[in-house]
Tab-separated table of C-alpha atoms in Angstrom:
chain	number	residue	atom	x	y	z
R	1	MET	CA	-111.753	-8.132	61.139
R	2	SER	CA	-109.721	-4.587	61.279
R	3	LYS	CA	-106.559	-5.113	63.145
R	4	LEU	CA	-104.926	-1.133	64.701
R	5	HIS	CA	-101.795	-0.103	63.246
R	6	ILE	CA	-100.236	2.088	65.089
R	7	LEU	CA	-98.465	4.261	63.110
R	8	ALA	CA	-96.172	6.783	65.462
R	9	LYS	CA	-96.371	6.792	69.032
R	10	PRO	CA	-97.891	9.320	70.928
R	11	VAL	CA	-95.669	12.044	72.021
R	12	ASP	CA	-95.687	14.622	74.369
R	13	MET	CA	-96.721	18.104	73.350
R	14	SER	CA	-98.105	20.136	76.670
R	15	ASN	CA	-94.819	22.081	76.282
R	16	GLY	CA	-95.796	24.149	73.649
R	17	PHE	CA	-93.381	25.300	70.567
R	18	LYS	CA	-89.681	23.717	73.061
R	19	ASP	CA	-91.248	20.282	72.752
R	20	PHE	CA	-92.475	20.683	69.358
R	21	PHE	CA	-89.173	21.847	68.201
R	22	ASP	CA	-87.615	18.935	69.703
R	23	THR	CA	-89.219	17.134	67.833
R	24	ILE	CA	-88.122	17.480	64.329
R	25	GLY	CA	-84.978	18.491	65.598
R	26	LEU	CA	-83.820	21.747	65.359
R	27	THR	CA	-83.539	24.286	67.885
R	28	GLY	CA	-84.401	28.005	68.559
R	29	ALA	CA	-80.427	28.772	67.209
R	30	GLY	CA	-81.780	26.387	64.155
R	31	LEU	CA	-85.100	27.564	63.314
R	32	VAL	CA	-82.939	31.315	63.203
R	33	THR	CA	-80.525	30.019	61.020
R	34	LYS	CA	-82.730	28.302	58.704
R	35	GLY	CA	-84.719	31.969	58.826
R	36	ILE	CA	-82.263	33.707	57.757
R	37	ALA	CA	-81.770	31.125	55.197
R	38	ALA	CA	-84.684	31.649	53.467
R	39	VAL	CA	-83.955	35.250	53.428
R	40	ILE	CA	-80.309	35.246	51.399
R	41	ALA	CA	-82.479	32.703	49.185
R	42	VAL	CA	-84.959	35.115	48.688
R	43	ILE	CA	-83.113	37.951	47.792
R	44	ALA	CA	-80.465	35.914	45.416
R	45	VAL	CA	-83.599	34.620	43.771
R	46	ARG	CA	-84.824	38.302	43.105
R	47	MET	CA	-80.387	39.489	41.638
R	48	LEU	CA	-81.695	36.415	39.710
R	49	LEU	CA	-84.914	38.357	38.176
R	50	GLN	CA	-83.227	41.685	38.043
R	51	LEU	CA	-80.443	41.110	35.222
R	52	SER	CA	-80.069	44.252	33.305
R	53	ALA	CA	-79.718	43.933	29.340
R	54	ASP	CA	-75.920	44.560	29.291
R	55	PRO	CA	-74.382	41.435	29.008
R	56	GLN	CA	-71.476	42.386	30.792
R	57	GLY	CA	-73.550	43.473	33.548
R	58	ALA	CA	-75.657	40.440	33.391
R	59	LEU	CA	-73.466	38.283	34.086
R	60	ARG	CA	-71.980	40.239	36.789
R	61	LYS	CA	-75.166	40.408	39.038
R	62	GLY	CA	-75.775	36.913	37.736
R	63	SER	CA	-72.369	35.461	39.274
R	64	MET	CA	-73.092	37.562	42.195
R	65	GLY	CA	-77.382	35.977	42.295
R	66	ILE	CA	-76.038	32.407	41.867
R	67	GLY	CA	-73.670	33.266	45.020
R	68	THR	CA	-75.669	34.376	47.079
R	69	LEU	CA	-78.089	31.411	47.109
R	70	PHE	CA	-74.810	29.093	47.256
R	71	VAL	CA	-73.970	30.561	50.615
R	72	ALA	CA	-78.034	30.491	51.167
R	73	VAL	CA	-77.813	27.021	50.646
R	74	VAL	CA	-74.497	26.594	52.774
R	75	LEU	CA	-76.284	28.304	55.676
R	76	ALA	CA	-79.360	26.591	55.126
R	77	LEU	CA	-77.587	22.979	55.146
R	78	TYR	CA	-74.323	23.139	58.074
R	79	GLY	CA	-75.721	27.483	59.621
R	80	ASP	CA	-76.507	24.564	62.895
R	81	THR	CA	-72.589	22.532	63.188
R	82	LEU	CA	-71.046	26.166	62.163
R	83	PHE	CA	-72.353	28.664	64.354
R	84	SER	CA	-72.026	25.437	66.832
R	85	THR	CA	-68.522	27.006	67.682
R	86	VAL	CA	-70.057	30.703	68.462
R	87	THR	CA	-72.987	29.490	70.876
R	88	ASP	CA	-70.805	26.810	72.523
R	89	ALA	CA	-67.805	28.683	73.482
R	90	LYS	CA	-66.986	27.981	77.001
R	91	GLY	CA	-64.937	31.223	78.683
């Protein structure tokens, strides 16, 4: 005899995108921050793929690409915390 197993409680999604982003823990500002981080990461990967044959130039462009990729990762992980002080300012 089979028993029904409830894997997750039902969630009311009648308010559309607001309910969806609340369930995954993202606000509108968090979503924008992740989008900006994704664009910066694409730019960094493009910088890494366009290295020149000159060793000094390649080292310079490669290190700039790695640094840009690092900024994108930090922004993706901690961007909502970094920008929360700007958006929650009281004055």
